[in-house]
CSV table of C-alpha atoms in Angstrom, one decimal:
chain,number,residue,atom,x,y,z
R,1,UNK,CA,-55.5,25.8,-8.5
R,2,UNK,CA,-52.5,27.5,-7.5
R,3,UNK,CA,-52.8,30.5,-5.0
R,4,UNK,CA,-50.0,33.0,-7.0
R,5,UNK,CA,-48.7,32.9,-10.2
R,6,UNK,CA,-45.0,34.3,-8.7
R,7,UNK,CA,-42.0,32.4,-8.1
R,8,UNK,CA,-42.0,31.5,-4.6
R,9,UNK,CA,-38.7,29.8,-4.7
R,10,UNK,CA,-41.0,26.1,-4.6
R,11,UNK,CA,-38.1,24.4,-6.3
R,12,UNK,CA,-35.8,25.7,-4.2
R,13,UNK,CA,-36.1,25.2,-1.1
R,14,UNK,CA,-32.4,26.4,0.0
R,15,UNK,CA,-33.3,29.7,-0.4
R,16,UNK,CA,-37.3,29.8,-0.2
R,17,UNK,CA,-38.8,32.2,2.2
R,18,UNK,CA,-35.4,33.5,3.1
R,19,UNK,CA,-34.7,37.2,3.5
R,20,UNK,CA,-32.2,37.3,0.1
R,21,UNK,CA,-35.8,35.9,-1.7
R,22,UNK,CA,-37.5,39.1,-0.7
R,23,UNK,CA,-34.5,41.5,-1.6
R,24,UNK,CA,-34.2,39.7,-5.1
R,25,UNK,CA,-37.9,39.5,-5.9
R,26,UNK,CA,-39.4,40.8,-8.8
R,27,UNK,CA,-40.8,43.5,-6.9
R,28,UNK,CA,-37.5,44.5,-5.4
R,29,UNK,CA,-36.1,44.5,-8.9
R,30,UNK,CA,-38.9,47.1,-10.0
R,31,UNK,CA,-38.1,49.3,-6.6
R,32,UNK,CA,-34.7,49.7,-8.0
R,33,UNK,CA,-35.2,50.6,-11.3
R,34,UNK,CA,-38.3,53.4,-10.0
R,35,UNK,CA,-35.1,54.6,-7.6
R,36,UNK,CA,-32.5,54.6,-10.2
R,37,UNK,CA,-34.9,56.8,-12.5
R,38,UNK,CA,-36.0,59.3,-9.2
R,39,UNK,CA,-32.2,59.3,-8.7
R,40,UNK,CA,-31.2,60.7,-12.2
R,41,UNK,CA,-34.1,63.0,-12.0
R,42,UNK,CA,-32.5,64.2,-8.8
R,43,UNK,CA,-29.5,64.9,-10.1
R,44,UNK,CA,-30.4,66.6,-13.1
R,45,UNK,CA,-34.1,67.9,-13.3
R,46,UNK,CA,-36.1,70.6,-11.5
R,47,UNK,CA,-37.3,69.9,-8.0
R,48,UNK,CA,-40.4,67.9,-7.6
R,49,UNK,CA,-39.9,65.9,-10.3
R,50,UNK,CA,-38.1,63.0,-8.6
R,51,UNK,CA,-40.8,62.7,-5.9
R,52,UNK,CA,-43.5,62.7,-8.7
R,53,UNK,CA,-41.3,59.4,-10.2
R,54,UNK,CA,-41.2,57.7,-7.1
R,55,UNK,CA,-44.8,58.4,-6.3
R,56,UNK,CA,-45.5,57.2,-10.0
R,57,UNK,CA,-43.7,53.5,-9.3
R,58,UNK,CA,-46.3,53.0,-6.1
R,59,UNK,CA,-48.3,49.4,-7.0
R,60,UNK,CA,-47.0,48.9,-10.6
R,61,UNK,CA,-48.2,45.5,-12.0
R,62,UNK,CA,-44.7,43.4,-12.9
R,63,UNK,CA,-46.7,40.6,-14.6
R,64,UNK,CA,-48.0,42.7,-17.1
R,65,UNK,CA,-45.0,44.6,-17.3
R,66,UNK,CA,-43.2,41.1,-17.8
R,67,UNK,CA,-45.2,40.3,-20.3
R,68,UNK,CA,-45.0,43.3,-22.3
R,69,UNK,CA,-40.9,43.3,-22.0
R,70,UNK,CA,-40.8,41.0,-24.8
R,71,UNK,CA,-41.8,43.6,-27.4
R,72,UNK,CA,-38.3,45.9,-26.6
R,73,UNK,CA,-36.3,43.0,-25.1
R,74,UNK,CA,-35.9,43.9,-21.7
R,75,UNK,CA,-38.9,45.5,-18.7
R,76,UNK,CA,-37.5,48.8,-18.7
R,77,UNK,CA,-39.4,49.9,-21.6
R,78,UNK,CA,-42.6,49.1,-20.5
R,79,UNK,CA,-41.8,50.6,-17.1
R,80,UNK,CA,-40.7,53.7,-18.5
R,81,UNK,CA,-44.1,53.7,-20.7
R,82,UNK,CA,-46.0,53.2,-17.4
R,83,UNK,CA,-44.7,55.8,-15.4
R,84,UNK,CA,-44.6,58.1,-18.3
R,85,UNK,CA,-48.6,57.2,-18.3
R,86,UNK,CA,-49.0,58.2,-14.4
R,87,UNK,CA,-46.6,61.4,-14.6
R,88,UNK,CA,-47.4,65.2,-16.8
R,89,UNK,CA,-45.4,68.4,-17.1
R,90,UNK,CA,-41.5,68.4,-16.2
R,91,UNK,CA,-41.5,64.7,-14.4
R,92,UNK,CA,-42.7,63.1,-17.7
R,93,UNK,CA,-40.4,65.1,-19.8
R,94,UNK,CA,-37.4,64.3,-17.2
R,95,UNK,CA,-38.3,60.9,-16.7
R,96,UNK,CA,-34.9,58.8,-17.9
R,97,UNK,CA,-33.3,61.6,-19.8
R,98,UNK,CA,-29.9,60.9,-20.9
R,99,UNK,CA,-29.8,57.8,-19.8
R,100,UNK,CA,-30.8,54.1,-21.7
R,101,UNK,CA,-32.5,50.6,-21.2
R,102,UNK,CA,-29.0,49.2,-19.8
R,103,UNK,CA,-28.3,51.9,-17.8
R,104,UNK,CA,-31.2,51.3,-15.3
R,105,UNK,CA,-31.3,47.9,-15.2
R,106,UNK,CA,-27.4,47.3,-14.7
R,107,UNK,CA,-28.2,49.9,-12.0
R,108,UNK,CA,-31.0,48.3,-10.4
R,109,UNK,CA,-29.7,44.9,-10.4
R,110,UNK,CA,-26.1,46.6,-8.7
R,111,UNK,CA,-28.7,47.8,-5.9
R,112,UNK,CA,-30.6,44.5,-6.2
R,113,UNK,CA,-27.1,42.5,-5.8
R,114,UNK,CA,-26.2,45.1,-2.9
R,115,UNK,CA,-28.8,44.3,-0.2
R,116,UNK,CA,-28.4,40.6,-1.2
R,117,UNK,CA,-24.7,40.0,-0.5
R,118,UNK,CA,-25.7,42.7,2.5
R,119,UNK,CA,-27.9,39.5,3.6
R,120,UNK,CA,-25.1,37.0,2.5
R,121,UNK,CA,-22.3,38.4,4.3
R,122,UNK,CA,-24.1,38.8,7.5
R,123,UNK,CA,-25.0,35.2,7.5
R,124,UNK,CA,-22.0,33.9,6.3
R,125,UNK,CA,-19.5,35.8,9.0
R,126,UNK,CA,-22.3,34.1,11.4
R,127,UNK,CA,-21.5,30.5,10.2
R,128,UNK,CA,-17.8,31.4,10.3
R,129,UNK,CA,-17.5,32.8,13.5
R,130,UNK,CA,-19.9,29.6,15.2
R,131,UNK,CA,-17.0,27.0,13.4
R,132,UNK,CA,-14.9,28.7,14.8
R,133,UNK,CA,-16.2,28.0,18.2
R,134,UNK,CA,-16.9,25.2,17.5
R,135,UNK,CA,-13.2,24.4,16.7
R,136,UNK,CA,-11.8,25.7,19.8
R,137,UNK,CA,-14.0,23.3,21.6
R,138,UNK,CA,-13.2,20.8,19.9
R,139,UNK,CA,-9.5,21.3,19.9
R,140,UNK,CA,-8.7,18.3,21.6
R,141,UNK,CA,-10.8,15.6,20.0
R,142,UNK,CA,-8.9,13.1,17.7
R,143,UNK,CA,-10.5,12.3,14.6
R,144,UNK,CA,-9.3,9.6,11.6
R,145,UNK,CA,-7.9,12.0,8.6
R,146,UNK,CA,-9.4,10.6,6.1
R,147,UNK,CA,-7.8,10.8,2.1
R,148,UNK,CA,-9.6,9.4,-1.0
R,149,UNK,CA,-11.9,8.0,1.6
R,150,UNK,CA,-9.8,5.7,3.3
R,151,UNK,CA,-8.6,6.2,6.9
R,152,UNK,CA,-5.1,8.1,6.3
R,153,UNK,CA,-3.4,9.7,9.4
R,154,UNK,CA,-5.1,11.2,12.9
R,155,UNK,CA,-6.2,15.1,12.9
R,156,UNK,CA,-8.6,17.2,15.2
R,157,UNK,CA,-12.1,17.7,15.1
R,158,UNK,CA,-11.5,21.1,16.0
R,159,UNK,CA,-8.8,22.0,12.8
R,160,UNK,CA,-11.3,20.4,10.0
R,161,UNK,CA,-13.9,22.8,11.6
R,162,UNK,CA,-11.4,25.7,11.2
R,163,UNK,CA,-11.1,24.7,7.7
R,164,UNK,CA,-14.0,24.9,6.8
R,165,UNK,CA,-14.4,28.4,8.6
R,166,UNK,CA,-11.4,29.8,7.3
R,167,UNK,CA,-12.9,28.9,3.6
R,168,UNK,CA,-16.2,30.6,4.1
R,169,UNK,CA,-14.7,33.4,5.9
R,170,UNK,CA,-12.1,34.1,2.3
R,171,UNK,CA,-15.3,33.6,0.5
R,172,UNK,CA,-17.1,36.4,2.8
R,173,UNK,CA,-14.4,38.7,2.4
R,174,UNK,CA,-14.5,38.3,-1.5
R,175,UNK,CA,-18.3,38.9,-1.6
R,176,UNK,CA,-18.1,41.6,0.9
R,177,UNK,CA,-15.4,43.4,-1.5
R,178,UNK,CA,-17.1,42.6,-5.0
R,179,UNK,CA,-20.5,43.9,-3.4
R,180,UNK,CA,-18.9,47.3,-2.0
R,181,UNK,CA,-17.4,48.0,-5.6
R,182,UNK,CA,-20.6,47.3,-7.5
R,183,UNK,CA,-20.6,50.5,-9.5
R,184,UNK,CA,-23.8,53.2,-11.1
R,185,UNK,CA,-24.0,52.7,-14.7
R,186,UNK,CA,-24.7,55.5,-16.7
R,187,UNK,CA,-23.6,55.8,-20.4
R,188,UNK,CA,-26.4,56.9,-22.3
R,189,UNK,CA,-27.0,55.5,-26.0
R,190,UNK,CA,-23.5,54.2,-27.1
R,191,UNK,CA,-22.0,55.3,-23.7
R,192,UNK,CA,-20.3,58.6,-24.7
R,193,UNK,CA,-23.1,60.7,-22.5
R,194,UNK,CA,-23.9,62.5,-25.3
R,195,UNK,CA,-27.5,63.3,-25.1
R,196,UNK,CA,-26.6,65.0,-22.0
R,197,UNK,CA,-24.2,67.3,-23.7
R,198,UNK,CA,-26.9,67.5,-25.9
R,199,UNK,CA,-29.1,69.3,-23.2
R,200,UNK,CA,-26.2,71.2,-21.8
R,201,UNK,CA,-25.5,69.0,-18.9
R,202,UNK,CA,-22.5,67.5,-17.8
R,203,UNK,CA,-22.7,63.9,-17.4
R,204,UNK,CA,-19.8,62.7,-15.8
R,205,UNK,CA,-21.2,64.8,-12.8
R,206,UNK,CA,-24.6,63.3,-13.2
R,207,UNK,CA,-22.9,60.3,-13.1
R,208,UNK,CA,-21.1,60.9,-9.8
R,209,UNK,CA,-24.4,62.2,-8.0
R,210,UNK,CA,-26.3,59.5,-9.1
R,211,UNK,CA,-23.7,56.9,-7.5
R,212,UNK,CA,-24.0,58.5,-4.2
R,213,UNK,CA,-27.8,59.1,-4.3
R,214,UNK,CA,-27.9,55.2,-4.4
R,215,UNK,CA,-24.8,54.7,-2.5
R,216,UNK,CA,-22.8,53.1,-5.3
R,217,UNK,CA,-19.9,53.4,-6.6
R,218,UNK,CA,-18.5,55.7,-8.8
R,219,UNK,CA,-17.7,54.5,-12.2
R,220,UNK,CA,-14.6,55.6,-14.3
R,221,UNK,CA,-16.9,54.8,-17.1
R,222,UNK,CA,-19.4,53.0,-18.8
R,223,UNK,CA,-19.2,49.1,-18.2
R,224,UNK,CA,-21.6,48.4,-20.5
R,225,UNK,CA,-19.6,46.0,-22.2
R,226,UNK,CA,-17.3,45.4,-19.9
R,227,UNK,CA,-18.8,43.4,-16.9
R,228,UNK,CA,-16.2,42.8,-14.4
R,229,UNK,CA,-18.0,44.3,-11.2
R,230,UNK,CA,-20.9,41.0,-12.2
R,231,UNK,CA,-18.4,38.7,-12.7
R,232,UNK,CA,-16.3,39.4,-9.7
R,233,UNK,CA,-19.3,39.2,-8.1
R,234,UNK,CA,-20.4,36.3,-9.3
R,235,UNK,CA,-16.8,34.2,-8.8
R,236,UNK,CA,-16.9,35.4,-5.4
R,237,UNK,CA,-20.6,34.0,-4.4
R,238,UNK,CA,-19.1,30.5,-6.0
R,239,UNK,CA,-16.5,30.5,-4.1
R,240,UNK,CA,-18.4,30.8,-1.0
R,241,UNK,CA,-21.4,27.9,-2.3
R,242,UNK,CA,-17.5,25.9,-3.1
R,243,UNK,CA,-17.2,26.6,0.4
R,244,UNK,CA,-20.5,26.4,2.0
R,245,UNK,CA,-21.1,23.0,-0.5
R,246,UNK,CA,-17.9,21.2,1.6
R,247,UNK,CA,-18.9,22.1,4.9
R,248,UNK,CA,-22.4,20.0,3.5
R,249,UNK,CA,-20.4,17.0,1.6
R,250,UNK,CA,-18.4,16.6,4.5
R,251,UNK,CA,-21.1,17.4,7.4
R,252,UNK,CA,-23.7,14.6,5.0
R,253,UNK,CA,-20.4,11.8,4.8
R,254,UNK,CA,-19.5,12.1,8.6
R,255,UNK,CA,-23.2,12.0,9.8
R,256,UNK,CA,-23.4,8.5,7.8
R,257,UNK,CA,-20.9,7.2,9.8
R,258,UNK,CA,-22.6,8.7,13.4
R,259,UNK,CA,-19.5,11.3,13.8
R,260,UNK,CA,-21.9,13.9,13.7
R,261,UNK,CA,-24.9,15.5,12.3
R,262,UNK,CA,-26.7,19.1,11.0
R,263,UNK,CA,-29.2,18.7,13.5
R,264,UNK,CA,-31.8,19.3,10.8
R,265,UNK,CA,-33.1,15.8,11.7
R,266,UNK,CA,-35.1,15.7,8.0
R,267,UNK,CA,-37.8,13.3,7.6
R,268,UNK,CA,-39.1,10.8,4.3
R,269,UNK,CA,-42.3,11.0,3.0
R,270,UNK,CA,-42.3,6.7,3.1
R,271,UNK,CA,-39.6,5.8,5.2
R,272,UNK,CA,-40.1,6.4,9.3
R,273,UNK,CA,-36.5,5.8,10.3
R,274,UNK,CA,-34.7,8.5,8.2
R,275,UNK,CA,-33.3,11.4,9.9
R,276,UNK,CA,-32.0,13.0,6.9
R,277,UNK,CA,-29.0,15.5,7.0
R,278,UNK,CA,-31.2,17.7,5.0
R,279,UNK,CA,-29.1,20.8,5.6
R,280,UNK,CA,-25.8,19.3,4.4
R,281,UNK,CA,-28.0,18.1,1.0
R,282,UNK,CA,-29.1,21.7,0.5
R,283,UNK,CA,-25.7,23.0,0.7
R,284,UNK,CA,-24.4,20.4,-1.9
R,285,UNK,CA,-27.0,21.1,-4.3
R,286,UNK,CA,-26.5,24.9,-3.9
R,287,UNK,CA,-23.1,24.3,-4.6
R,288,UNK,CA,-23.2,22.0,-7.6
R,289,UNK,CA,-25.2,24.1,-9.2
R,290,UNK,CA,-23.9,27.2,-8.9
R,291,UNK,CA,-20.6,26.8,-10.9
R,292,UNK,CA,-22.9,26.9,-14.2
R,293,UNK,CA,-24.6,29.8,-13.2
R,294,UNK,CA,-21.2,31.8,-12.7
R,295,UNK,CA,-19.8,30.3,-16.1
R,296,UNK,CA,-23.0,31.7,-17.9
R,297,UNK,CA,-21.8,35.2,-16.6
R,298,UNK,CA,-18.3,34.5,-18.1
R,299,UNK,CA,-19.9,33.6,-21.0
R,300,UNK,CA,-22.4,36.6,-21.2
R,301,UNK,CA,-19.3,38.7,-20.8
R,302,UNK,CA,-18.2,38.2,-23.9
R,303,UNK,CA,-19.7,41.2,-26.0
R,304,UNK,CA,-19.4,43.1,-29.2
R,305,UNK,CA,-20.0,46.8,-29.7
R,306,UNK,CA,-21.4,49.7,-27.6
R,307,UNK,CA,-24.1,47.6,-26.5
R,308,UNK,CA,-24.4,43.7,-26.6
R,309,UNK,CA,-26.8,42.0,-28.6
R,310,UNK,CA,-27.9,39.0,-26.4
R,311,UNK,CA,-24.8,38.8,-24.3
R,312,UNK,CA,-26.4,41.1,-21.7
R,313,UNK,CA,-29.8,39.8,-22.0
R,314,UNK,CA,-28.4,36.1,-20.9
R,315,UNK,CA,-26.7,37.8,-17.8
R,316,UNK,CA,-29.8,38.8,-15.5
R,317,UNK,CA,-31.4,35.5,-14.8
R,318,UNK,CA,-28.1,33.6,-13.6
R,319,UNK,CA,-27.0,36.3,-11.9
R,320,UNK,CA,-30.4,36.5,-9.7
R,321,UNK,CA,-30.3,32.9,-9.1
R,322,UNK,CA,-26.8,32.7,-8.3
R,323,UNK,CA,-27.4,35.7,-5.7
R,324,UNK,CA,-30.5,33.1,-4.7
R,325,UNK,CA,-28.4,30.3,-4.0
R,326,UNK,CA,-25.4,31.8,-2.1
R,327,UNK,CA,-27.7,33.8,-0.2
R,328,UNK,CA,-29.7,31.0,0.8
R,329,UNK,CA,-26.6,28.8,0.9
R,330,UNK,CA,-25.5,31.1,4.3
R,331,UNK,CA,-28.6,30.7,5.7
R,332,UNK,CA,-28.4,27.5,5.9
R,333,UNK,CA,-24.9,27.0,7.0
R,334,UNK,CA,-25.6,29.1,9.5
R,335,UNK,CA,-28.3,27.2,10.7
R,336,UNK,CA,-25.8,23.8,10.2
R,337,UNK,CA,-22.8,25.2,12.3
R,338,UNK,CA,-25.6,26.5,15.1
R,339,UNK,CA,-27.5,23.1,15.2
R,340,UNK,CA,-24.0,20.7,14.6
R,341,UNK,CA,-23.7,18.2,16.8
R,342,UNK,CA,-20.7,16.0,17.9
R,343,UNK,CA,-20.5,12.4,18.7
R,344,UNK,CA,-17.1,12.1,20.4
R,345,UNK,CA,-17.7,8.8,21.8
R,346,UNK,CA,-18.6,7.3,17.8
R,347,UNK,CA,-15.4,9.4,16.7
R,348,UNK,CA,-13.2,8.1,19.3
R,349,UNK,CA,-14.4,4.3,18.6
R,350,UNK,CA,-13.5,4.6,15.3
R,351,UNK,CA,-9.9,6.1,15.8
R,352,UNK,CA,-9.4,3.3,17.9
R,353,UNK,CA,-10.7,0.5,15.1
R,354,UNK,CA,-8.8,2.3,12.9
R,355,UNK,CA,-5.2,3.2,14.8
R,356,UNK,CA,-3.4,0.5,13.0
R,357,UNK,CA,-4.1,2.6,9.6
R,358,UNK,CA,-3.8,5.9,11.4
R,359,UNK,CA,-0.1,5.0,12.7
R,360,UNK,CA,1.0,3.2,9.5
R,361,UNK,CA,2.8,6.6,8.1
R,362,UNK,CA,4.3,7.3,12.2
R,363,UNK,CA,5.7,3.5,11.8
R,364,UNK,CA,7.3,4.4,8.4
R,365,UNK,CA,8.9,7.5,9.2
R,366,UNK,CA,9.8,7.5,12.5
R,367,UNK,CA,13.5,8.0,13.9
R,368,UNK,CA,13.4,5.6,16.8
R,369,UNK,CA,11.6,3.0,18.4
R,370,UNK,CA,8.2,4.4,19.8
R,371,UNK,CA,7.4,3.6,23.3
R,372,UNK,CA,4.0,1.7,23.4
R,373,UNK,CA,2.9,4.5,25.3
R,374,UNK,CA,3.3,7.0,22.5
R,375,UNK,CA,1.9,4.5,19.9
R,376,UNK,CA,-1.6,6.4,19.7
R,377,UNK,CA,-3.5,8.1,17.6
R,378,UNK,CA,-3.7,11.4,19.7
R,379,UNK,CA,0.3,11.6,19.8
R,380,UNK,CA,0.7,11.6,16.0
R,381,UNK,CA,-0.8,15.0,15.1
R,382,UNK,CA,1.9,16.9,14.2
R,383,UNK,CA,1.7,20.9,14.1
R,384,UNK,CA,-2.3,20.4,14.1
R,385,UNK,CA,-2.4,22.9,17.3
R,386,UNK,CA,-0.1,25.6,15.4
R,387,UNK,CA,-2.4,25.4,12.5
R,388,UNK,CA,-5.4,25.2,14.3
R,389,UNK,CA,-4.3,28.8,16.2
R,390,UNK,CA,-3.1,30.1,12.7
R,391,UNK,CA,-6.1,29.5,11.5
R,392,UNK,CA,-8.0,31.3,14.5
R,393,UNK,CA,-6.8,34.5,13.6
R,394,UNK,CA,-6.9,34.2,9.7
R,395,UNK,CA,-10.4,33.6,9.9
R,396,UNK,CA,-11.2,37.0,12.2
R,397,UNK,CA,-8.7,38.8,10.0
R,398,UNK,CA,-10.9,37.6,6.9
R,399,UNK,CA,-13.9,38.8,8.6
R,400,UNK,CA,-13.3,42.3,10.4
């Protein structure tokens, strides 16, 4: 029999055991809502009462509490009903007040997506930053430029490896931004505030402390239906699995033809021989799939109303998996640019095979008669050192 009925990540093994698993857990998604509720009771209820919350959300059981979501549609219910069990006096009469289901789990998940694209971002400047090296080592090694799969004209080594760092890095940057805007959502019923009126307080202010309790930002208003700061998000972690899946697609072709490998050296369950560029396969699959997961966001933010009816409801699991899979998706090209290695003697063998191909445009275009000397691949490479250095500094730029 199984030994735990949670979701270990077993099917997905690109981000399993990772440290963005632990921060998107279901446990971590509990923490945030007991801290968005202890926030709000700090900013608007007597003292005490938000250190009675937090004490009240110590060992809650999120199975049951997942379970029981399906009566009101979403967990925050049953949480609320559980604390409210554990609390008396002025904490169970503060407990939530003003606020609504949405507002704490759009909060929570904001804090959840925080310390997840905290995670990303630090692994991903990592996998940019090693290309890079990478790239200036490798500035001088000649490699066939390959188009639609055939051999096209000579590059470097070194200014495909800035490519690909220069993409992640962009990606970074968007992640970075979209994670630092992720604002506090606090609207109450219809998102007018009103029930704090209705208790003489001034919600706009609660609002405002409540962003900086939790270190969000501060919303001009509401977003309940209106879900830019996920879907920014969300387009900015598939740009960097777009990114991330390349540096695999390539990294998977070129150790198939012995130009290099992940150094992940994966094994077969039946076949001895393989050394599987398992790695570069991870990274693919995290980016095929998570295109879909950021079009079901798009989708979901679609809406009608004050308050969606299913749009929101369809938003939480892709956007925890999609945080999943970037997340784990740096990870692992971290661990790819760290462990690549470089054949130069199988790359240089095969721009030599190939330099009849690789010179075919130089013999079309060129003004004069070459000298036989200059006939070689590693004298056709046009501005490749310009745009190599470019690229450098774009990447550090992106990153800092």
């Amino acid at each position: 029999m199984p030994s735990t009925d949670a979701d270990v990540g077993l099917l997905d093994p690109v981000w399993a055991g990772r440290p963005v698993a632990s921060v998107t857990s279901d446990a971590a998604i509990l923490d945030a809502l007991v801290r968005f509720e202890s926030a709000l009771a700090s900013a608007c209820a007597p003292a005490g009462v938000a250190a009675a919350i937090d004490a009240a959300g110590s060992d809650l059981d999120a199975a049951a509490l997942a379970a029981e979501a399906r009566a009101g549609g979403n967990p925050v219910i049953p949480l609320l009903a559980a604390l409210r069990s554990r609390l008396e006096g002025d904490a169970a009469h503060w407990l939530h007040r003003g606020a609504t289901s949405q507002d704490a789990l759009d909060t929570a998940l904001a804090l959840v997506a925080r310390d997840a694209a905290a995670v990303t971002v630090t692994d991903a400047t990592g996998t940019a930053r090693m290309l890079a090296e990478h790239a200036t080592a490798h500035r001088r090694t000649v490699i066939a430029g390959r188009t639609l799969t055939q051999p096209a004209t000579p590059t470097t080594l070194g200014l495909k490896l800035a490519g690909w760092a220069w993409s992640v890095a962009r990606a970074t940057s968007a992640v970075r931004t979209a994670a630092d805007a992720l604002p506090v959502q606090l609207g109450g019923a219809a998102g007018t505030l009103a029930a704090f009126s209705a208790s003489g307080l001034d919600g706009v202010s609660i609002a405002s402390r409540v962003a900086r309790e939790l270190g969000l930002a501060e919303a001009i208003a509401p977003w309940h239906v209106h879900r830019s700061p996920v879907t920014r998000l969300g387009d900015a972690l598939v740009e960097l699995t777009d990114a991330t899946g390349t540096i695999g697609r390539n990294v998977a072709t070129l150790a198939r033809l012995g130009e290099l490998d992940d150094g992940a050296a994966g094994g077969s369950s039946t076949m001895p021989h393989k050394s599987n560029p398992v790695r570069a396969v991870l990274l693919t699959g995290a980016a095929t799939r998570a295109p879909f997961l950021g079009a079901s966001l798009h989708a979901a933010a679609v809406t009608v109303d004050e308050r969606p009816d299913g749009a929101w409801h369809a938003e939480w699991a892709p956007f925890r998996d999609l945080l999943r899979l970037a997340g784990g998706a740096a990870a692992t090209a971290l661990e790819l640019a760290e462990g690549l290695r470089v054949y130069p003697s199988v790359i240089a063998a095969h721009v030599a095979s190939s330099a009849g191909d690789l010179l075919a445009e130089r013999a079309k275009f060129a003004t004069g008669p070459a000298a036989p000397a200059d006939a070689v691949p590693s004298n056709y490479l046009g501005s490749s050192d310009v745009l190599l250095d470019r690229l450098l500094v774009a990447i550090e730029e992106e990153l800092t």
